[in-house]
Short mmCIF file of C-alpha atoms in Angstrom, two decimals:
data_model
loop_
_atom_site.label_atom_id
_atom_site.label_comp_id
_atom_site.label_asym_id
_atom_site.label_seq_id
_atom_site.Cartn_x
_atom_site.Cartn_y
_atom_site.Cartn_z
CA MET L 1 123.59 124.31 137.62
CA ALA L 2 122.92 122.78 134.27
CA GLN L 3 119.33 122.50 133.28
CA LEU L 4 117.45 119.95 131.28
CA GLN L 5 116.10 120.93 127.93
CA LEU L 6 112.77 119.21 127.80
CA SER L 7 110.34 118.87 124.93
CA ILE L 8 107.11 116.95 125.22
CA VAL L 9 105.46 116.34 121.88
CA THR L 10 102.43 114.44 120.68
CA PRO L 11 101.40 113.82 117.08
CA GLU L 12 99.00 116.75 117.42
CA ARG L 13 101.15 119.43 118.99
CA ILE L 14 104.11 120.45 121.10
CA VAL L 15 102.79 120.28 124.64
CA PHE L 16 105.79 121.62 126.47
CA GLU L 17 109.17 123.01 125.51
CA ASP L 18 111.36 124.66 128.10
CA GLU L 19 114.24 124.22 130.47
CA VAL L 20 113.53 122.43 133.73
CA ASP L 21 115.50 121.24 136.74
CA SER L 22 114.09 117.74 136.88
CA VAL L 23 111.52 115.50 135.24
CA SER L 24 109.69 112.58 136.80
CA ALA L 25 107.87 110.17 134.55
CA MET L 26 106.15 106.80 134.73
CA THR L 27 108.00 104.19 132.74
CA GLN L 28 107.10 100.54 132.45
CA MET L 29 109.65 99.84 135.16
CA GLY L 30 108.19 102.39 137.55
CA GLU L 31 108.74 106.05 138.14
CA VAL L 32 112.03 107.60 137.14
CA THR L 33 113.34 111.04 137.87
CA ILE L 34 115.77 112.52 135.43
CA LEU L 35 118.27 115.06 136.67
CA PRO L 36 120.88 116.91 134.63
CA GLY L 37 123.80 114.72 133.60
CA HIS L 38 121.73 111.58 133.18
CA VAL L 39 123.20 108.91 130.91
CA PRO L 40 121.56 108.48 127.50
CA LEU L 41 118.43 106.44 128.01
CA VAL L 42 115.47 105.23 126.04
CA ALA L 43 112.45 104.00 127.98
CA ASN L 44 108.86 103.05 127.34
CA LEU L 45 106.36 105.29 129.05
CA GLN L 46 103.20 104.19 130.72
CA ALA L 47 100.08 106.26 131.08
CA GLY L 48 100.71 108.39 134.12
CA GLU L 49 101.86 111.61 135.61
CA LEU L 50 104.75 113.76 134.46
CA ARG L 51 106.17 115.99 137.13
CA LEU L 52 108.38 118.90 136.12
CA LYS L 53 110.35 120.89 138.60
CA LYS L 54 111.65 124.31 137.80
CA ASN L 55 113.06 126.83 140.26
CA GLY L 56 111.40 125.04 143.15
CA SER L 57 107.91 125.03 141.70
CA GLU L 58 106.34 121.91 140.28
CA SER L 59 104.00 121.56 137.35
CA TYR L 60 102.05 118.48 136.39
CA LEU L 61 101.12 116.85 133.15
CA VAL L 62 99.41 113.64 132.19
CA ALA L 63 100.85 111.55 129.42
CA SER L 64 99.68 108.29 127.93
CA THR L 65 101.94 105.64 126.44
CA GLY L 66 104.98 106.78 124.57
CA PHE L 67 108.73 107.03 124.80
CA LEU L 68 111.25 108.89 126.84
CA HIS L 69 114.55 109.64 125.20
CA VAL L 70 117.34 111.18 127.24
CA GLN L 71 120.08 112.39 124.94
CA SER L 72 123.51 113.42 126.05
CA GLY L 73 123.81 117.17 126.44
CA ASN L 74 120.93 117.28 128.93
CA LYS L 75 118.31 117.08 126.26
CA ILE L 76 115.14 115.14 126.89
CA VAL L 77 112.50 114.27 124.38
CA ILE L 78 109.18 112.74 125.39
CA LEU L 79 107.19 111.33 122.53
CA ALA L 80 103.73 110.61 123.88
CA ASP L 81 100.55 109.52 122.18
CA THR L 82 98.66 112.14 124.14
CA ALA L 83 99.73 114.60 126.81
CA GLU L 84 97.99 117.45 128.60
CA ARG L 85 98.74 119.84 131.36
CA VAL L 86 96.64 119.26 134.43
CA GLU L 87 95.17 122.74 134.09
CA GLU L 88 93.72 121.80 130.72
CA LEU L 89 91.80 118.82 132.01
CA GLU L 90 88.31 118.81 133.40
CA LEU L 91 87.23 116.14 135.81
CA GLY L 92 83.70 115.90 134.44
CA LYS L 93 84.85 115.20 130.92
CA ILE L 94 87.39 112.66 132.08
CA GLU L 95 84.78 110.75 134.05
CA GLU L 96 82.54 110.73 131.03
CA ALA L 97 85.30 109.46 128.79
CA ARG L 98 86.29 106.88 131.37
CA ASP L 99 82.77 105.50 131.55
CA ARG L 100 82.60 105.43 127.79
CA ALA L 101 85.88 103.54 127.62
CA ARG L 102 84.63 101.04 130.23
CA LYS L 103 81.49 100.41 128.26
CA LEU L 104 83.42 99.98 125.05
CA LEU L 105 85.74 97.57 126.78
CA ASP L 106 82.82 95.40 127.87
CA GLU L 107 81.25 95.50 124.45
CA LYS L 108 84.39 94.45 122.63
CA ARG L 109 85.60 91.93 125.15
CA HIS L 110 84.92 88.83 123.09
CA VAL L 111 84.25 90.45 119.75
CA ASP L 112 87.24 92.22 118.33
CA ASP L 113 90.77 91.89 119.66
CA VAL L 114 92.12 95.09 118.13
CA ALA L 115 89.19 97.19 119.27
CA PHE L 116 89.47 95.61 122.69
CA ALA L 117 93.13 96.54 122.95
CA ASN L 118 92.31 100.08 121.84
CA ALA L 119 89.55 100.36 124.39
CA ALA L 120 91.85 99.04 127.10
CA ALA L 121 94.47 101.63 126.20
CA MET L 122 91.80 104.31 126.21
CA LEU L 123 90.57 103.28 129.63
CA GLU L 124 94.08 103.23 130.98
CA ARG L 125 94.66 106.72 129.65
CA GLU L 126 91.48 108.07 131.17
CA LEU L 127 92.22 106.39 134.47
CA ALA L 128 95.65 107.98 134.53
CA ARG L 129 94.12 111.35 133.79
CA HIS L 130 91.56 110.85 136.49
CA ARG L 131 94.16 109.81 139.02
CA VAL L 132 96.40 112.77 138.37
CA VAL L 133 93.62 115.32 138.23
CA THR L 134 92.07 114.13 141.48
CA LYS L 135 95.45 114.14 143.13
CA ARG L 136 96.31 117.62 141.94
CA LYS L 137 92.87 119.04 142.02
CA LYS L 138 93.49 121.53 144.79
CA TYR L 139 96.08 123.24 142.62
CA LYS L 140 93.64 123.37 139.79
CA ASP L 141 90.89 124.86 141.91
CA VAL L 142 93.19 127.55 143.21
CA GLY L 143 94.13 128.37 139.66
CA LYS L 144 90.49 128.58 138.67
CA SER L 145 89.43 130.86 141.51
CA LEU L 146 92.31 133.18 140.75
CA SER L 147 91.59 133.52 137.10
CA MET I 1 78.53 140.41 61.07
CA ALA I 2 75.76 139.39 63.43
CA VAL I 3 76.90 135.79 63.10
CA GLN I 4 80.45 136.60 64.11
CA THR I 5 79.45 138.65 67.16
CA ARG I 6 77.08 135.94 68.29
CA ALA I 7 79.83 133.33 68.07
CA ILE I 8 82.15 135.49 70.11
CA LYS I 9 79.44 136.15 72.65
CA ARG I 10 78.82 132.44 73.07
CA ARG I 11 82.52 131.87 73.52
CA ILE I 12 82.72 134.55 76.21
CA LYS I 13 79.85 132.95 78.06
CA SER I 14 81.46 129.52 78.04
CA VAL I 15 84.80 130.88 79.25
CA LYS I 16 82.97 132.72 82.00
CA ASN I 17 81.37 129.47 83.11
CA THR I 18 84.71 127.74 83.11
CA ARG I 19 86.10 130.53 85.24
CA LYS I 20 83.27 130.08 87.72
CA ILE I 21 84.16 126.42 88.06
CA THR I 22 87.89 126.94 88.45
CA LYS I 23 87.25 129.73 90.93
CA ALA I 24 85.04 127.43 93.00
CA MET I 25 87.64 124.67 92.87
CA GLU I 26 90.28 127.14 93.94
CA LEU I 27 88.28 128.13 96.99
CA VAL I 28 87.56 124.53 97.92
CA ALA I 29 91.22 123.61 97.52
CA ALA I 30 92.24 126.63 99.57
CA SER I 31 90.08 125.65 102.51
CA LYS I 32 91.20 122.04 102.31
CA MET I 33 94.77 123.20 102.11
CA ARG I 34 94.46 125.28 105.26
CA LYS I 35 93.25 122.25 107.12
CA ALA I 36 95.90 119.94 105.71
CA VAL I 37 98.67 122.43 106.39
CA ASN I 38 97.59 122.77 110.00
CA PHE I 39 97.79 119.00 110.36
CA VAL I 40 101.22 118.84 108.80
CA LEU I 41 102.68 121.63 110.88
CA ALA I 42 101.22 120.19 114.07
CA SER I 43 102.63 116.73 113.58
CA ARG I 44 105.97 117.74 112.12
CA PRO I 45 107.82 118.28 115.43
CA TYR I 46 106.72 114.85 116.59
CA SER I 47 107.93 113.03 113.53
CA LYS I 48 111.15 115.07 113.35
CA LEU I 49 112.01 114.19 116.94
CA ALA I 50 110.93 110.63 116.36
CA TRP I 51 113.21 110.43 113.36
CA SER I 52 116.20 111.83 115.20
CA THR I 53 115.55 109.36 118.01
CA ILE I 54 115.56 106.52 115.52
CA LEU I 55 118.75 107.77 113.97
CA SER I 56 120.58 108.11 117.24
CA ILE I 57 119.45 104.66 118.27
CA GLY I 58 120.29 103.24 114.87
CA THR I 59 123.87 104.41 115.13
CA ARG I 60 124.47 103.27 118.66
CA VAL I 61 122.96 99.87 119.07
CA ASP I 62 123.83 96.66 117.38
CA THR I 63 121.70 96.72 114.26
CA SER I 64 121.17 92.98 114.40
CA LEU I 65 119.18 93.56 117.56
CA HIS I 66 115.99 94.26 115.71
CA PRO I 67 114.85 93.21 112.23
CA LEU I 68 113.67 96.72 111.37
CA LEU I 69 117.18 98.07 111.87
CA ALA I 70 119.12 95.37 110.08
CA ARG I 71 120.70 96.47 106.85
CA HIS I 72 120.62 93.92 104.07
CA ASP I 73 123.88 93.59 102.21
CA GLU I 74 122.32 92.80 98.89
CA VAL I 75 119.41 94.91 97.81
CA LYS I 76 117.47 92.60 95.57
CA ARG I 77 113.85 93.26 96.41
CA VAL I 78 112.57 96.76 96.92
CA LEU I 79 109.19 97.93 98.07
CA LEU I 80 108.12 101.38 96.98
CA ILE I 81 105.28 103.22 98.64
CA LEU I 82 103.98 105.79 96.22
CA ILE I 83 101.79 108.56 97.55
CA THR I 84 99.75 110.48 95.00
CA SER I 85 96.33 112.08 94.89
CA ASP I 86 93.00 110.50 94.05
CA ARG I 87 91.94 113.24 91.69
CA GLY I 88 93.59 115.12 88.89
CA LEU I 89 93.57 118.83 88.09
CA ALA I 90 96.28 119.48 90.60
CA GLY I 91 98.84 121.09 88.33
CA GLY I 92 102.13 119.27 88.22
CA PHE I 93 101.58 117.47 91.51
CA ASN I 94 101.18 113.92 90.24
CA THR I 95 103.41 114.41 87.22
CA ASN I 96 106.32 115.53 89.36
CA ILE I 97 106.17 112.72 91.87
CA LEU I 98 105.69 110.13 89.12
CA ARG I 99 108.66 111.48 87.16
CA LYS I 100 110.82 111.28 90.26
CA THR I 101 109.59 107.75 90.91
CA ARG I 102 110.33 106.65 87.35
CA GLU I 103 113.86 108.03 87.61
CA GLU I 104 114.37 106.14 90.86
CA ILE I 105 113.05 102.93 89.38
CA ARG I 106 115.35 103.27 86.41
CA SER I 107 118.33 103.76 88.72
CA PHE I 108 117.78 100.36 90.31
CA GLY I 109 118.81 98.52 87.21
CA GLU I 110 117.54 95.23 85.88
CA ASP I 111 118.20 92.71 88.61
CA VAL I 112 116.14 94.41 91.30
CA GLU I 113 112.71 93.08 91.94
CA LEU I 114 110.24 95.87 92.58
CA GLN I 115 106.90 95.84 94.34
CA THR I 116 104.74 98.86 94.98
CA ILE I 117 102.08 100.00 97.37
CA CYS I 118 100.05 102.86 95.98
CA ILE I 119 98.24 105.43 98.03
CA GLY I 120 95.97 107.43 95.78
CA LYS I 121 94.25 106.47 92.55
CA ARG I 122 96.57 108.35 90.22
CA GLY I 123 99.64 106.48 91.34
CA ALA I 124 97.93 103.12 91.01
CA ASP I 125 96.84 103.99 87.46
CA ALA I 126 100.35 105.10 86.54
CA MET I 127 101.87 101.91 87.91
CA LYS I 128 99.41 99.87 85.88
CA ARG I 129 100.43 101.78 82.78
CA LEU I 130 104.10 101.13 83.52
CA LYS I 131 103.21 97.45 84.04
CA LEU I 132 104.70 97.42 87.52
CA PRO I 133 103.33 95.07 90.16
CA VAL I 134 101.05 96.71 92.71
CA MET I 135 100.90 94.82 95.97
CA ALA I 136 98.23 96.96 97.56
CA SER I 137 96.37 100.09 96.65
CA PHE I 138 94.75 102.47 99.07
CA VAL I 139 92.36 105.10 97.80
CA GLU I 140 90.30 107.84 99.36
CA ILE I 141 92.43 108.19 102.44
CA THR I 142 94.47 111.24 101.54
CA ASN I 143 91.74 113.64 102.57
CA ASN I 144 91.59 114.47 106.28
CA THR I 145 93.73 111.49 107.06
CA LYS I 146 93.46 110.02 110.51
CA PHE I 147 96.26 108.09 112.10
CA GLU I 148 94.12 104.95 112.31
CA GLU I 149 93.55 105.02 108.57
CA VAL I 150 97.25 104.86 107.84
CA LEU I 151 97.97 102.17 110.42
CA PRO I 152 97.21 99.22 108.13
CA ILE I 153 99.78 100.48 105.63
CA GLY I 154 102.44 100.73 108.31
CA ARG I 155 101.54 97.29 109.64
CA LEU I 156 101.66 95.76 106.20
CA VAL I 157 105.09 97.24 105.50
CA ILE I 158 106.48 96.18 108.86
CA ASP I 159 105.11 92.65 108.51
CA GLU I 160 106.53 92.20 105.03
CA PHE I 161 109.91 93.61 105.99
CA THR I 162 110.14 91.50 109.13
CA LYS I 163 109.27 88.41 107.12
CA GLY I 164 112.19 89.25 104.88
CA SER I 165 110.16 89.77 101.72
CA PHE I 166 112.05 92.99 101.03
CA ASP I 167 115.54 94.35 101.50
CA LYS I 168 114.57 97.96 101.36
CA VAL I 169 111.43 100.04 101.65
CA LEU I 170 111.18 103.46 100.03
CA VAL I 171 108.50 106.09 100.27
CA ALA I 172 107.88 108.48 97.39
CA TYR I 173 105.93 111.47 98.57
CA THR I 174 105.72 115.20 98.02
CA ASP I 175 107.21 117.31 100.76
CA PHE I 176 105.25 120.40 101.62
CA VAL I 177 107.69 123.30 101.70
CA SER I 178 105.24 126.16 101.31
CA ALA I 179 101.99 126.93 99.53
CA ILE I 180 103.91 127.62 96.34
CA THR I 181 106.75 125.11 96.56
CA GLN I 182 106.38 121.38 96.96
CA LYS I 183 109.22 118.98 96.53
CA PRO I 184 108.88 115.40 95.33
CA LEU I 185 111.07 113.22 97.53
CA ILE I 186 112.12 109.62 97.89
CA MET I 187 112.88 108.57 101.43
CA GLN I 188 114.23 105.32 102.73
CA LEU I 189 111.84 104.03 105.35
CA LEU I 190 113.34 100.66 106.16
CA PRO I 191 115.82 99.56 107.33
CA LEU I 192 115.80 102.45 109.76
CA GLN I 193 119.21 103.74 108.90
CA ARG I 194 120.98 106.52 107.16
CA GLU I 195 124.37 107.05 105.66
CA VAL I 196 126.92 107.88 108.31
CA ALA I 197 127.55 111.39 106.99
CA GLU I 198 123.91 112.29 107.16
CA VAL I 199 123.53 110.83 110.62
CA ASP I 200 126.36 112.99 111.86
CA LYS I 201 124.65 116.08 110.60
CA VAL I 202 121.40 115.22 112.31
CA GLU I 203 123.15 114.27 115.51
CA GLU I 204 125.01 117.52 115.59
CA VAL I 205 121.82 119.46 115.22
CA ALA I 206 120.14 117.33 117.83
CA ALA I 207 122.78 117.40 120.52
CA GLY I 208 125.14 120.22 119.67
CA PHE I 209 128.15 117.97 119.19
CA SER I 210 129.04 114.74 117.53
CA LEU I 211 127.98 111.69 119.48
CA ARG I 212 129.66 109.01 117.50
CA SER I 213 132.12 108.08 120.18
CA SER I 214 129.80 108.69 123.09
CA THR I 215 128.64 106.20 125.65
CA GLU I 216 126.30 103.31 125.28
CA LEU I 217 122.61 103.90 125.30
CA THR I 218 120.62 102.50 128.21
CA PHE I 219 117.28 100.89 127.59
CA GLU I 220 114.48 100.34 130.05
CA PRO I 221 113.11 97.73 130.55
CA SER I 222 115.31 96.05 127.92
CA PRO I 223 116.58 96.93 124.46
CA ASN I 224 114.25 94.43 122.86
CA ALA I 225 111.16 95.57 124.70
CA VAL I 226 111.83 99.20 123.89
CA LEU I 227 112.66 98.63 120.24
CA ASP I 228 109.72 96.27 119.79
CA SER I 229 107.23 98.87 120.85
CA MET I 230 109.04 101.92 119.54
CA LEU I 231 110.18 101.09 116.04
CA PRO I 232 106.83 99.97 114.58
CA ARG I 233 105.23 103.01 116.10
CA LEU I 234 107.81 105.29 114.53
CA VAL I 235 107.50 103.65 111.14
CA GLU I 236 103.76 104.22 111.27
CA THR I 237 104.39 107.82 112.24
CA MET I 238 106.69 108.32 109.27
CA VAL I 239 104.11 106.89 106.87
CA TYR I 240 101.44 109.08 108.42
CA GLN I 241 103.61 112.15 108.11
CA ALA I 242 104.37 111.38 104.47
CA VAL I 243 100.66 111.06 103.72
CA LEU I 244 99.96 114.36 105.46
CA GLU I 245 102.74 116.13 103.59
CA SER I 246 101.39 114.80 100.34
CA ALA I 247 97.85 115.89 101.13
CA ALA I 248 98.96 119.41 101.97
CA SER I 249 101.05 119.53 98.80
CA GLU I 250 98.19 118.21 96.70
CA HIS I 251 95.73 120.82 97.88
CA SER I 252 98.11 123.73 97.58
CA SER I 253 99.22 122.55 94.17
CA ARG I 254 95.60 122.28 93.07
CA MET I 255 94.86 125.70 94.48
CA MET I 256 97.72 127.25 92.53
CA ALA I 257 96.71 125.44 89.35
CA MET I 258 93.12 126.58 89.70
CA ARG I 259 94.18 130.12 90.48
CA SER I 260 96.24 130.36 87.33
CA ALA I 261 93.38 128.78 85.36
CA SER I 262 91.01 131.44 86.69
CA ASP I 263 93.51 134.15 85.84
CA ALA I 264 93.96 132.77 82.34
CA ALA I 265 90.18 132.66 81.89
CA GLY I 266 89.98 136.31 82.98
CA ASP I 267 92.61 137.30 80.42
CA MET I 268 90.79 135.35 77.76
CA ILE I 269 87.50 137.06 78.57
CA ASP I 270 89.15 140.49 78.30
CA ASP I 271 90.63 139.52 74.98
CA LEU I 272 87.36 138.16 73.63
CA THR I 273 85.40 141.17 74.84
CA PHE I 274 87.81 143.40 72.96
CA THR I 275 87.38 141.37 69.78
CA PHE I 276 83.62 141.33 70.33
CA ASN I 277 83.47 145.13 70.60
CA GLN I 278 85.61 145.50 67.50
CA ALA I 279 83.33 143.20 65.54
CA ARG I 280 80.24 145.01 66.83
CA GLN I 281 81.74 148.38 65.89
CA ALA I 282 82.65 147.10 62.45
CA GLY I 283 79.10 145.82 62.01
CA ILE I 284 77.56 149.17 62.94
CA THR I 285 79.94 151.07 60.67
CA GLN I 286 79.12 148.79 57.83
CA GLU I 287 75.38 149.14 58.38
CA ILE I 288 75.64 152.92 58.41
CA ALA I 289 77.67 152.84 55.23
CA GLU I 290 75.08 150.61 53.60
CA ILE I 291 72.16 152.82 54.65
CA SER I 292 73.80 156.05 53.60
CA SER I 293 74.91 154.65 50.28
CA GLY I 294 71.38 153.31 49.70
CA LYS I 295 69.93 156.71 50.45
CA ALA I 296 72.45 158.38 48.16
CA ALA I 297 71.45 156.00 45.37
CA LEU I 298 67.76 156.89 45.85
CA GLU I 299 68.40 160.62 45.78
CA ASN I 300 70.27 160.55 42.51
#
């Protein structure tokens, strides 16, 4: 069966580049799952989970806002502002960052529109990270105890 | 003779000091370059993919759908974003990009109205000398550039273009090829389009076959919503990438310039030391000759 050629890139680095069987991502319209042979598509991404399936095993990533571009020829490009694998994330740090973002949000609420929007985006990103990490934590812990 | 050797000695000392300075500048530039190059290489895949996404969208949707895509039939007003360095002593870095820019400006002809945005002090100075209008000038942002620092430039360009103040926006920057080669380039930023031939090439690389006749592109939630959030973001990314490329080029160009200056100083010191020794030797020989001839005169 044909496979999807997926690359996930952020301005800082290439997060993921490999062939996968399917990709699930959060768009503004809800979750979509892309299988091989999908029509060309461009969609806005929301902060949320990316689920990749390859040979029956799933791996998880967290992406913030960005774009999903399905090209013909089973090529998928995800341009995200930030993206990490679940294994790279630590719950403690996320909670810290989330609290910081909340505080910032309160501070800027009636002060600075741009900073407020930034803080809101930051909070949303941290919340998405938190959600995914808590959900997939058991996998992470297994990985930790093995290594 | 003593006078001559002293003069040479002083000269050697001053060249040695100069070499110390150029050597220090070389090391500073080298460490800055490493950093800048890491940034460039890290963000390149993102902007390359972003660019190819733009191109494939640009060829397949109705260009009147979004103001940033719309091609203007008559190019009357052009905005040029010129990216240079803040400081000199970077070899041919600023000279090359300015020469390229001047050629481009000349090719527009008389009836084109030109505005510029300068990033970097050198470019702004050059534009003033050429008596060209500078709409905005940004300095001190080419070092360790953060995305947020470039955002205002992108916003400004997008706003002006959307308002219809310009028909075309160009970016003049120096592309970082390697530590020894940098290429001054002029890239069309807006409208987000390319000549058909070039698009085909990119498409082929991107998808493995030509997509010109392929199916319509689907947008979620809607073409407008996607383009509205995507295109500005991509324009900002392109500006950011151009600034990064320029910064990496600047530092490597300065490093090379300083290295050759240090080398030249070393050669000069060798040369002067040789002349100094010759003069010293000549002085000693002359003194001996004087003494022995004096003694010979006394004996007779």
